[in-house]
Amino acid sequence: MRPLRRVVALLLAAFSVVGSAAPSPARSEGIISRDDFPAGFVFGAGTSAYQWEGAAAEDGRTPSVWDTHARAHAHGGDDPVNGDVAADGYHKYKEDIKLMKETGLDAYRFSISWSRLIPRIQPHVTMFHYDLPQILEDEYDGWLSPQIIGDFTAYADVCFREFGDRVTNWTTLNEPNALVALGYDSGIGPPGRCSKPFGDCSRGNSVDEPYIVAHNCLLAHSSAVSLYKRKYQAKQKGLIGINLYIYNILPFTNSTEDIAATKRARAFYTGWFLDPLYHGDYPLLMKENTGSKLPIFSQNQSEQLINSVDFLGINYYKIIYVKDDPQNGPINKSDYVADMSAKAILASDSTTGFHVLGFGLQEELEYLKQSYGNPPICIHENGYPMHQHVVFDDGPRVEFLSTHLRSLVISLRNGSNTRGYFVWSLMDMYELLSLRNTYGLYYVDFADKDLKRYPRSSAIWYANFLKGRRDSGCTERFSDH
Ligand SMILES: *[C@@H]1O[C@H](CO)[C@@H](O)[C@H](O)[C@H]1NC(C)=O
Ligand SMILES: *[C@@H]1O[C@H](CO)[C@@H](O)[C@H](O)[C@H]1NC(C)=O
Ligand SMILES: *[C@@H]1O[C@H](CO)[C@@H](O)[C@H](O)[C@H]1NC(C)=O
Ligand SMILES: *[C@@H]1O[C@H](CO)[C@@H](O)[C@H](O)[C@H]1NC(C)=O
Ligand SMILES: *[C@@H]1O[C@H](CO)[C@@H](O)[C@H](O)[C@H]1NC(C)=O
C-alpha cells in the first residue's frame, strides 16, 4: 500500500471509532437549537487537502497546479504562504480528529490529494479541490483538454475502489464554476491562465477557455458518476454529487434592465452548471450571449448529465447585487463576464465584504428549490473570514454562522430538501484568496513549530450548539415565530 493510501485509510479508520451521540436538548421556544433541525440532519466542518495537509514533498506526493501557483504568488504574509506545510494535517490528523470529536461534529468534509496518490464521523470526500496534478497541466493543459475526462474517471475509479466502502458521500468537483473564473478568466487562481485585458497571465485565453474548461468539467463529472453508478454504488451504498459556489443574486434596482441582468447573472454564474446537471443543456440565456463559443453536448452526453447528482453541494457565503452592463463589442473578444452583460456589486459590511445577514441563504435555497425541482442539497461551506491573528474572540464569525443557521431552519420548515451543513473551516489553513484572513473554528499558531490548535469562541459556540447546550451565551432569539 502506498503511503498516501495508508494515511487516507488510517484517517477513515480513525473516523469509525468516533461516536457523535448528541444529547437531546430541552425545547425552548424562541431560541434556535439543534432540535429545530430534522432528525438525521448532518452537521460538520470542512478542510481541503492542499490547504490542510502540508507534507508537500513527502511519501511520493508530486506537485499540483496549486503548489505551482502558490509558490509563484506568495502572499507575503505571516500566515502560511503556501501549502508546503499548511496546517500539517498530514501529520496531525489524529489530533484533529480528536478536535472534531470534542466539537461534536457528525461529519467531516475533506478532499483527497490527486497528486499524492493516491481518511466514523461520516466522511464526505471531495475528489478534486483545485489541486490538479501539475504533470497533467504540463502534458496536455489539464482541464482544457478532453483527455482530462478519461484521466479524472481513472482517478475516480481508484478513489471508489480503495475508499468507497467507507465513504458515505462523494463529491466529484469542488466549485468548478469558480475554477473557470479564477483559473481561466481572471487567472488569479491555479492554473493561472488568462488573456488581456481580463487578467495578466503568461498564457491563456479568457475569451473561450472558461467555456471549454466548464464543458470538460461537466463531462468528467458525469463520466465519473456514471462509473460509480455502474460499478460501485449498489455495493458501497454511498451518494455522489458535485459542488458549486453559489451567490444569492439580487437586482441592484427594480428596473426591468437590472431584473433581466439578474437572470443572466444566475444563468452565467450557476445555471451554466446546474442546467446541464438537471436539464441536460446550457441555459438559453447563455447560448444567446455566447454565440459559437459555447460547446455543444451530444445527445449521449446530455443524457449522461441529467440527474448525474444524488445531491448538490453548495458553498454559500455572499449576496451580490447585479446591474445591467450592456456590451456592444464582438462576442469573440469578450470574456464570460462581458458575455453576461451584467455587473456584480458585493453586498457587504464594509470591512470584510461579507454579509452577516442570513436571508441570502434562505432566498437562495428557495430559488434552488423552485428552479431545480427541490434537489437534495448539502451546504458544504459556509463561514466567515477574519484576521488570522484573532486568537479567540471571533464574535462576528459566531454571529455570521448563527444567522445563517436560523435562515436554514426557516428554509427547512418551508420544505427545502437540505440534508447537511458544514462550517468552512474546521481550523485555520493556507487560504487561496483571503490573504491574512482565515476561517477556522480553531486557531492554528503558525509561528509554533508544532502548529498547535486552540479553540476560538466559534468552536465553543458550535460545540455547544451541536451538543444541545444553551450556556454558550451565543444562542439567539429566533425571529421566525
Ligand atoms: C450522505 O449519504 C448518506 C447515504 O450514504 C445519505 O443518507 C445522506 O442523506 C447523505 N447526506 C447528504 C448531506 O447528502
Ligand atoms: C424591489 O422590489 C421588491 C419587492 O417589491 C422589494 O422588496 C425590494 O426592496 C425592491 N428593491 C429595490 C432595490 O428597490
Ligand atoms: C450513445 O449511446 C448509445 C447507447 O447508450 C451507444 O450505443 C452509442 O455508441 C453512443 N454514441 C456515442 C457517439 O457515444
Ligand atoms: C470575430 O467576429 C467577427 C464577426 O462577428 C469576425 O469578423 C472576426 O473575424 C472574428 N474574429 C476572430 C478573431 O475570430
Ligand atoms: C415557501 O415556499 C413556497 C413554495 O416554494 C414559496 O412560494 C414561498 O415564497 C416560500 N416562503 C419563503 C419565506 O421562502
Coordinates of C-alpha atoms and ligand atoms in Angstrom, one line a residue:
M1 CA 0.0 0.0 0.0
R2 CA 1.5 3.4 -1.0
P3 CA 2.0 5.8 1.9
L4 CA -0.8 8.2 1.0
R5 CA -3.3 5.3 0.8
R6 CA -2.1 4.4 4.3
V7 CA -2.8 7.9 5.6
V8 CA -6.2 8.2 3.9
A9 CA -7.1 4.7 5.1
L10 CA -5.9 5.5 8.7
L11 CA -8.0 8.7 8.7
L12 CA -11.0 6.7 7.6
A13 CA -10.4 4.1 10.2
A14 CA -10.0 6.7 12.9
F15 CA -13.4 8.1 12.0
S16 CA -15.2 4.9 12.5
V17 CA -14.4 4.9 16.2
V18 CA -15.6 8.4 16.8
G19 CA -19.2 8.4 18.0
S20 CA -21.3 11.5 17.9
A21 CA -24.1 10.9 20.3
A22 CA -25.8 14.3 20.9
P23 CA -27.9 14.5 24.0
S24 CA -31.3 15.8 23.1
P25 CA -31.8 19.2 24.4
A26 CA -34.9 20.5 26.1
R27 CA -37.0 22.5 23.7
S28 CA -37.2 26.2 24.4
E29 CA -39.5 28.3 22.3
G30 CA -37.8 31.2 20.5
I31 CA -34.2 30.0 20.7
I32 CA -32.5 28.3 17.8
S33 CA -31.2 24.9 18.8
R34 CA -30.3 21.6 17.2
D35 CA -33.8 20.5 17.9
D36 CA -35.0 22.9 15.2
F37 CA -33.4 20.7 12.6
P38 CA -34.9 17.4 11.3
A39 CA -33.7 14.0 12.6
G40 CA -30.7 12.9 10.6
F41 CA -29.7 16.4 9.6
V42 CA -25.9 16.3 9.4
F43 CA -23.6 19.0 10.9
G44 CA -19.9 19.1 10.1
A45 CA -16.9 21.3 9.3
G46 CA -14.5 21.1 6.4
T47 CA -11.0 21.4 5.0
S48 CA -9.3 20.6 1.7
A49 CA -6.2 18.6 1.0
Y50 CA -3.9 21.3 -0.3
Q51 CA -4.9 23.8 2.4
W52 CA -4.8 21.4 5.4
E53 CA -2.3 18.6 4.7
G54 CA 1.1 20.1 4.0
A55 CA 3.7 17.4 3.7
A56 CA 4.0 18.6 0.1
A57 CA 7.1 16.6 -0.7
E58 CA 6.5 13.5 1.4
D59 CA 5.7 10.0 0.6
G60 CA 5.9 10.3 -3.1
R61 CA 3.5 13.2 -3.5
T62 CA 4.1 15.2 -6.7
P63 CA 3.2 18.8 -7.3
S64 CA -0.3 20.0 -8.2
V65 CA -1.1 23.2 -10.1
W66 CA -1.9 24.8 -6.7
D67 CA 1.7 24.2 -5.5
T68 CA 3.0 25.9 -8.6
H69 CA 0.6 28.8 -8.3
A70 CA 1.1 29.4 -4.6
R71 CA 4.9 29.3 -5.0
A72 CA 4.7 31.8 -7.8
H73 CA 2.3 34.2 -6.0
A74 CA 3.4 34.1 -2.3
H75 CA 1.0 36.2 -0.2
G76 CA 3.9 37.8 1.7
G77 CA 2.0 37.5 5.0
D78 CA 2.8 35.6 8.1
D79 CA 0.0 33.2 7.6
P80 CA 1.1 30.1 5.7
V81 CA 2.3 31.5 2.4
N82 CA 1.6 28.2 0.5
G83 CA 0.5 24.7 1.2
D84 CA 4.0 23.2 1.8
V85 CA 3.3 22.8 5.5
A86 CA -0.2 24.4 5.6
A87 CA -1.9 23.2 8.9
D88 CA 0.2 20.0 8.8
G89 CA -2.9 17.8 8.8
Y90 CA -0.9 15.0 7.2
H91 CA 0.9 14.5 10.4
K92 CA -1.6 15.9 12.9
Y93 CA -4.7 14.1 11.7
K94 CA -5.2 12.1 14.9
E95 CA -5.1 15.2 17.0
D96 CA -7.5 16.9 14.6
I97 CA -10.0 14.0 14.7
K98 CA -10.0 14.5 18.5
L99 CA -10.9 18.1 17.9
M100 CA -13.8 17.0 15.6
K101 CA -15.0 14.7 18.3
E102 CA -14.7 17.3 21.0
T103 CA -16.6 19.8 18.8
G104 CA -19.4 17.2 18.4
L105 CA -19.3 17.1 14.6
D106 CA -21.4 14.4 12.8
A107 CA -19.3 14.6 9.7
Y108 CA -16.0 15.9 8.3
R109 CA -15.6 17.2 4.8
F110 CA -12.1 16.9 3.2
S111 CA -10.6 16.2 -0.1
I112 CA -8.2 13.6 -1.5
S113 CA -5.0 14.9 -3.0
W114 CA -5.0 13.6 -6.5
S115 CA -1.3 14.2 -6.9
R116 CA -0.4 12.3 -3.7
L117 CA -2.0 9.1 -4.9
I118 CA -3.2 8.0 -4.5
P119 CA -9.3 9.2 5.8
R120 CA -16.7 7.5 11.9
I121 CA -17.7 10.6 11.7
Q122 CA -19.2 10.4 8.3
P123 CA -16.5 11.1 5.7
H124 CA -17.8 13.5 3.0
V125 CA -15.0 13.3 0.4
T126 CA -14.2 15.6 -2.5
M127 CA -12.1 14.2 -5.3
F128 CA -10.9 17.5 -6.8
H129 CA -10.4 20.7 -4.9
Y130 CA -8.4 22.9 -7.3
D131 CA -5.2 20.7 -7.0
L132 CA -4.8 19.2 -10.4
P133 CA -1.6 17.2 -10.8
Q134 CA 1.0 19.6 -12.4
I135 CA 2.1 16.8 -14.7
L136 CA -1.4 16.8 -16.4
E137 CA -1.2 20.5 -16.8
D138 CA 2.2 20.2 -18.4
E139 CA 1.3 17.3 -20.6
Y140 CA -1.9 18.5 -22.1
D141 CA -3.1 21.7 -20.4
G142 CA -5.3 19.8 -17.8
W143 CA -8.9 20.7 -17.9
L144 CA -8.6 22.4 -21.3
S145 CA -8.2 19.1 -23.0
P146 CA -10.9 16.4 -23.3
Q147 CA -8.2 13.9 -22.2
I148 CA -8.9 15.0 -18.7
I149 CA -12.3 13.2 -18.9
G150 CA -10.6 9.8 -19.1
D151 CA -7.9 10.6 -16.6
F152 CA -10.3 12.0 -14.0
T153 CA -12.5 8.9 -14.4
A154 CA -9.5 6.7 -13.9
Y155 CA -8.6 8.6 -10.7
A156 CA -12.2 8.4 -9.5
D157 CA -12.1 4.7 -10.1
V158 CA -9.1 4.4 -7.8
C159 CA -10.8 6.5 -5.1
F160 CA -14.0 4.4 -5.3
R161 CA -12.1 1.1 -5.3
E162 CA -9.8 2.0 -2.5
F163 CA -12.0 4.0 -0.2
G164 CA -15.6 3.7 -1.5
D165 CA -16.6 1.1 1.1
R166 CA -16.1 3.7 3.8
V167 CA -17.1 6.9 2.1
T168 CA -20.8 7.8 2.5
N169 CA -20.8 11.0 0.4
W170 CA -18.7 11.6 -2.6
T171 CA -18.2 14.9 -4.4
T172 CA -16.6 14.9 -7.8
L173 CA -15.5 18.5 -8.2
N174 CA -15.4 21.4 -5.8
E175 CA -16.6 24.8 -7.3
P176 CA -15.9 24.2 -11.0
N177 CA -17.8 27.4 -11.6
A178 CA -15.2 29.3 -9.5
L179 CA -12.4 27.3 -11.1
V180 CA -13.3 28.6 -14.6
A181 CA -13.5 32.2 -13.4
L182 CA -10.4 32.2 -11.2
G183 CA -8.2 29.8 -13.1
Y184 CA -9.1 30.7 -16.7
D185 CA -10.7 34.2 -16.9
S186 CA -9.0 36.5 -14.3
G187 CA -6.2 34.0 -13.8
I188 CA -5.9 34.7 -10.1
G189 CA -6.3 31.1 -9.1
P190 CA -4.4 28.0 -10.3
P191 CA -3.6 27.2 -13.1
G192 CA -3.4 31.0 -13.7
R193 CA -4.4 31.2 -17.3
C194 CA -6.0 34.3 -18.8
S195 CA -5.5 37.0 -21.5
K196 CA -5.5 40.8 -21.5
P197 CA -7.5 42.9 -20.7
F198 CA -9.2 40.4 -18.4
G199 CA -6.2 39.5 -16.5
D200 CA -2.4 39.4 -16.7
C201 CA -1.0 35.9 -17.3
S202 CA 1.8 34.5 -19.4
R203 CA -0.6 32.2 -21.3
G204 CA -4.3 31.5 -21.7
N205 CA -7.3 33.0 -23.4
S206 CA -10.1 34.4 -21.3
V207 CA -12.4 34.6 -24.3
D208 CA -13.1 31.0 -24.8
E209 CA -11.1 28.8 -22.3
P210 CA -13.6 29.2 -19.5
Y211 CA -16.3 27.7 -21.7
I212 CA -14.1 24.8 -22.8
V213 CA -13.0 24.1 -19.2
A214 CA -16.6 24.1 -17.9
H215 CA -17.6 21.7 -20.6
N216 CA -14.8 19.3 -19.8
C217 CA -15.5 19.6 -16.0
L218 CA -19.2 18.6 -16.6
L219 CA -18.2 15.7 -18.8
A220 CA -15.5 14.4 -16.4
H221 CA -18.0 14.7 -13.6
S222 CA -20.8 12.8 -15.4
S223 CA -18.3 10.2 -16.6
A224 CA -17.1 9.5 -13.0
V225 CA -20.7 9.4 -11.7
S226 CA -21.7 7.0 -14.4
L227 CA -18.8 4.7 -13.4
Y228 CA -19.8 4.9 -9.7
K229 CA -23.4 4.1 -10.5
R230 CA -22.4 1.2 -12.8
K231 CA -19.7 -0.4 -10.8
Y232 CA -19.8 0.6 -7.1
Q233 CA -23.0 2.3 -5.8
A234 CA -25.1 -0.8 -5.3
K235 CA -22.4 -2.4 -3.2
Q236 CA -20.9 0.6 -1.5
K237 CA -24.2 2.4 -0.9
G238 CA -22.8 5.9 -0.9
L239 CA -24.2 9.0 -2.6
I240 CA -22.4 11.1 -5.2
G241 CA -22.8 14.7 -6.2
I242 CA -20.9 17.9 -7.3
N243 CA -20.2 21.1 -5.5
L244 CA -20.8 24.7 -6.8
Y245 CA -20.0 28.1 -5.5
I246 CA -23.4 29.8 -5.1
Y247 CA -24.2 33.5 -4.5
N248 CA -27.6 34.9 -3.6
I249 CA -28.1 37.2 -6.6
L250 CA -30.4 40.2 -6.3
P251 CA -31.2 43.1 -8.7
F252 CA -29.4 46.3 -7.8
T253 CA -32.6 48.2 -8.6
N254 CA -36.0 47.1 -9.6
S255 CA -35.6 48.4 -13.2
T256 CA -36.6 46.0 -16.0
E257 CA -32.9 46.1 -17.1
D258 CA -31.5 45.1 -13.8
I259 CA -34.0 42.4 -13.3
A260 CA -33.1 40.9 -16.7
A261 CA -29.4 41.3 -15.8
T262 CA -30.0 39.3 -12.6
K263 CA -31.5 36.4 -14.7
R264 CA -28.4 36.5 -16.9
A265 CA -26.1 36.5 -13.9
R266 CA -27.9 33.5 -12.5
A267 CA -27.5 31.7 -15.8
F268 CA -23.8 32.5 -16.1
Y269 CA -22.7 32.0 -12.5
T270 CA -24.6 28.8 -11.7
G271 CA -27.1 27.9 -14.4
W272 CA -24.0 27.2 -16.5
F273 CA -23.6 24.0 -14.4
L274 CA -27.0 23.5 -12.8
D275 CA -28.9 23.5 -16.1
P276 CA -26.8 20.7 -17.7
L277 CA -26.9 18.7 -14.4
Y278 CA -30.7 18.9 -14.0
H279 CA -31.9 19.6 -17.5
G280 CA -29.2 18.3 -19.8
D281 CA -28.2 21.6 -21.5
Y282 CA -26.8 25.0 -21.0
P283 CA -29.3 27.8 -20.2
L284 CA -30.8 29.6 -23.2
L285 CA -29.8 32.9 -21.8
M286 CA -26.2 31.8 -22.0
K287 CA -26.5 30.4 -25.5
E288 CA -27.9 33.7 -26.7
N289 CA -25.0 35.7 -25.4
T290 CA -22.0 33.5 -26.3
G291 CA -22.6 32.5 -29.9
S292 CA -20.4 29.7 -31.1
K293 CA -18.0 29.8 -28.1
L294 CA -20.3 27.6 -26.0
P295 CA -19.6 23.9 -26.7
I296 CA -22.5 21.7 -27.6
F297 CA -23.5 18.5 -25.8
S298 CA -24.2 15.4 -27.9
Q299 CA -27.4 13.6 -27.2
N300 CA -25.5 10.9 -25.2
Q301 CA -23.6 13.4 -23.2
S302 CA -26.7 15.2 -22.4
E303 CA -28.4 12.0 -21.2
Q304 CA -25.4 11.1 -19.1
L305 CA -25.5 14.5 -17.4
I306 CA -29.2 14.7 -16.5
N307 CA -29.6 13.6 -12.9
S308 CA -25.9 12.8 -12.6
V309 CA -26.1 14.1 -9.0
D310 CA -27.6 12.4 -6.0
F311 CA -27.2 15.7 -4.2
L312 CA -26.0 19.2 -4.9
G313 CA -23.2 20.5 -2.7
I314 CA -23.2 24.3 -2.3
N315 CA -20.6 26.7 -0.9
Y316 CA -22.6 29.7 0.2
Y317 CA -21.0 32.9 1.6
K318 CA -22.4 36.1 0.0
I319 CA -25.2 38.2 -1.5
I320 CA -24.4 40.1 -4.7
Y321 CA -26.4 42.8 -6.4
V322 CA -26.5 42.9 -10.1
K323 CA -26.7 45.9 -12.6
D324 CA -27.3 45.7 -16.3
D325 CA -24.0 46.3 -18.2
P326 CA -24.7 46.2 -21.9
Q327 CA -21.7 45.1 -24.1
N328 CA -21.5 46.1 -27.7
G329 CA -18.2 44.5 -28.7
P330 CA -17.9 41.3 -30.7
I331 CA -18.5 38.1 -28.7
N332 CA -15.2 36.7 -29.9
K333 CA -13.4 39.5 -27.9
S334 CA -15.3 39.3 -24.7
D335 CA -14.8 37.1 -21.7
Y336 CA -17.7 35.3 -19.9
V337 CA -18.3 38.3 -17.6
A338 CA -18.7 40.6 -20.6
D339 CA -20.9 38.0 -22.3
M340 CA -23.1 38.1 -19.2
S341 CA -23.5 41.8 -19.7
A342 CA -24.1 42.3 -16.1
K343 CA -22.0 43.9 -13.3
A344 CA -21.9 42.4 -9.9
I345 CA -21.7 44.5 -6.7
L346 CA -20.9 42.8 -3.5
A347 CA -23.3 43.4 -0.7
S348 CA -21.1 43.7 2.3
D349 CA -20.4 45.1 5.6
S350 CA -17.6 47.5 4.8
T351 CA -14.8 45.6 6.5
T352 CA -14.9 42.1 5.2
G353 CA -17.0 42.1 2.1
F354 CA -19.2 39.5 3.8
H355 CA -22.8 39.9 4.9
V356 CA -23.8 38.7 8.3
L357 CA -27.4 38.8 7.3
G358 CA -28.6 35.2 6.8
F359 CA -31.6 35.9 4.5
G360 CA -29.4 35.4 1.4
L361 CA -29.1 31.7 2.2
Q362 CA -32.8 31.3 2.7
E363 CA -33.6 33.0 -0.6
E364 CA -31.0 31.0 -2.4
L365 CA -32.3 27.7 -1.1
E366 CA -35.8 28.8 -2.1
Y367 CA -34.5 29.6 -5.6
L368 CA -32.8 26.2 -6.0
K369 CA -36.0 24.5 -4.7
Q370 CA -38.2 26.2 -7.3
S371 CA -35.8 26.1 -10.2
Y372 CA -34.4 22.6 -10.0
G373 CA -37.2 20.5 -8.5
N374 CA -36.1 20.8 -4.8
P375 CA -33.0 18.7 -5.1
P376 CA -31.3 17.2 -2.1
I377 CA -28.7 19.8 -1.0
C378 CA -25.7 19.7 1.3
I379 CA -24.3 23.1 2.4
H380 CA -20.6 22.2 2.0
E381 CA -19.2 25.5 3.0
N382 CA -20.4 28.5 5.0
G383 CA -18.1 30.6 7.0
Y384 CA -16.6 33.9 7.9
P385 CA -13.1 35.2 7.2
M386 CA -11.3 37.1 10.0
H387 CA -7.7 38.2 10.5
Q388 CA -5.8 35.1 11.4
H389 CA -4.3 36.8 14.5
V390 CA -7.7 36.9 16.1
V391 CA -6.8 34.1 18.5
F392 CA -10.0 33.6 20.5
D393 CA -12.8 36.2 20.3
D394 CA -14.3 35.8 16.8
G395 CA -17.7 37.2 17.7
P396 CA -18.6 38.3 14.2
R397 CA -18.0 34.7 13.0
V398 CA -20.3 33.4 15.6
E399 CA -22.9 35.9 14.5
F400 CA -22.5 35.0 10.8
L401 CA -22.8 31.3 11.5
S402 CA -25.8 31.6 13.8
T403 CA -27.8 34.0 11.5
H404 CA -27.2 31.5 8.7
L405 CA -28.3 28.6 10.7
R406 CA -31.5 30.5 11.6
S407 CA -32.0 31.2 7.9
L408 CA -31.5 27.5 7.2
V409 CA -34.2 26.5 9.8
I410 CA -36.7 28.8 8.0
S411 CA -35.8 27.1 4.7
L412 CA -36.2 23.6 6.1
R413 CA -39.6 24.5 7.6
N414 CA -40.6 25.8 4.2
G415 CA -39.7 22.5 2.5
S416 CA -36.1 22.8 1.4
N417 CA -34.5 19.4 0.9
T418 CA -31.2 20.4 2.6
R419 CA -29.6 17.5 4.4
G420 CA -26.4 18.8 5.9
Y421 CA -24.4 21.8 6.9
F422 CA -20.6 22.2 7.1
V423 CA -18.7 25.1 8.5
W424 CA -15.7 26.3 6.5
S425 CA -13.4 25.7 8.0
L426 CA -12.6 23.4 10.9
M427 CA -9.3 25.2 11.5
D428 CA -7.1 27.9 10.1
M429 CA -5.3 26.7 6.9
Y430 CA -3.5 28.1 3.9
E431 CA -6.1 30.2 2.1
L432 CA -6.1 30.8 -1.7
L433 CA -7.5 34.3 -1.9
S434 CA -8.1 35.7 1.5
L435 CA -4.5 36.6 2.3
R436 CA -4.2 37.0 6.0
N437 CA -7.8 36.1 6.6
T438 CA -8.7 32.6 7.7
Y439 CA -12.0 30.9 8.5
G440 CA -11.0 28.4 11.3
L441 CA -13.2 27.5 14.2
Y442 CA -9.8 26.5 15.7
Y443 CA -6.9 29.0 15.7
V444 CA -3.6 27.5 14.5
D445 CA -0.4 29.0 15.8
F446 CA 1.6 29.0 12.6
A447 CA 4.6 30.5 14.5
D448 CA 4.7 27.4 16.7
K449 CA 6.7 24.7 15.0
D450 CA 4.2 22.2 16.4
L451 CA 1.4 24.2 14.8
K452 CA -0.7 23.9 17.9
R453 CA -4.5 24.3 17.6
Y454 CA -6.7 26.3 20.1
P455 CA -10.5 26.6 20.1
R456 CA -11.9 30.0 19.2
S457 CA -15.1 31.2 20.7
S458 CA -16.8 30.0 17.5
A459 CA -15.6 26.4 18.1
I460 CA -17.0 26.6 21.6
W461 CA -20.3 28.0 20.3
Y462 CA -20.6 25.3 17.6
A463 CA -19.7 22.5 20.1
N464 CA -22.4 23.8 22.5
F465 CA -24.9 24.1 19.7
L466 CA -24.1 20.6 18.5
K467 CA -24.3 19.1 21.9
G468 CA -27.6 20.9 22.6
R469 CA -26.2 23.2 25.3
R470 CA -27.6 26.6 25.9
D471 CA -24.8 28.0 28.0
S472 CA -22.6 29.5 25.3
G473 CA -24.0 32.9 25.6
C474 CA -24.5 33.0 21.9
T475 CA -27.9 31.5 21.4
E476 CA -30.1 33.9 19.6
R477 CA -33.7 35.0 19.5
F478 CA -35.3 33.1 16.7
S479 CA -37.5 35.5 14.9
D480 CA -39.5 33.1 12.8
H481 CA -42.2 32.6 15.4
Ligands
LIG1 C1 -24.9 11.1 2.7 O1 -25.1 9.8 2.3 C2 -26.0 9.1 3.1 C3 -26.0 7.7 2.5 O2 -24.7 7.3 2.3 C4 -27.4 9.7 3.0 O3 -28.3 9.0 3.9 C5 -27.3 11.2 3.4 O4 -28.5 11.8 3.2 C6 -26.2 11.9 2.6 N1 -26.0 13.2 3.1 C7 -26.1 14.3 2.3 C8 -25.9 15.6 3.0 O5 -26.3 14.2 1.1
LIG2 C1 -37.6 45.6 -5.4 O1 -38.9 45.1 -5.1 C2 -39.0 44.2 -4.0 C3 -40.4 43.7 -4.0 O2 -41.4 44.7 -4.1 C4 -38.6 44.9 -2.7 O3 -38.6 44.0 -1.6 C5 -37.1 45.4 -2.9 O4 -36.7 46.1 -1.8 C6 -37.0 46.3 -4.2 N1 -35.6 46.5 -4.4 C7 -35.1 47.7 -4.6 C8 -33.6 47.8 -4.8 O5 -35.8 48.7 -4.6
LIG3 C1 -24.6 6.7 -27.5 O1 -25.1 5.8 -26.6 C2 -25.5 4.6 -27.2 C3 -26.2 3.7 -26.2 O2 -26.2 4.2 -24.9 C4 -24.3 3.9 -27.7 O3 -24.6 2.7 -28.4 C5 -23.6 4.8 -28.7 O4 -22.4 4.3 -29.2 C6 -23.3 6.2 -28.1 N1 -22.9 7.1 -29.1 C7 -21.8 7.8 -29.0 C8 -21.4 8.7 -30.1 O5 -21.1 7.8 -28.0
LIG4 C1 -14.9 38.0 -34.7 O1 -16.2 38.0 -35.2 C2 -16.3 38.9 -36.3 C3 -17.7 39.0 -36.7 O2 -18.6 38.5 -35.7 C4 -15.4 38.4 -37.4 O3 -15.5 39.4 -38.5 C5 -14.0 38.3 -36.9 O4 -13.2 37.7 -38.0 C6 -13.9 37.4 -35.7 N1 -12.6 37.4 -35.2 C7 -11.9 36.4 -34.9 C8 -10.5 36.5 -34.4 O5 -12.4 35.2 -35.0
LIG5 C1 -42.1 28.9 0.9 O1 -42.2 28.1 -0.2 C2 -43.2 28.5 -1.2 C3 -43.2 27.4 -2.3 O2 -42.0 27.2 -2.8 C4 -42.8 29.8 -1.7 O3 -43.8 30.3 -2.6 C5 -42.6 30.8 -0.6 O4 -42.2 32.1 -1.1 C6 -41.6 30.3 0.4 N1 -41.5 31.2 1.5 C7 -40.4 31.6 2.0 C8 -40.4 32.5 3.2 O5 -39.3 31.4 1.5

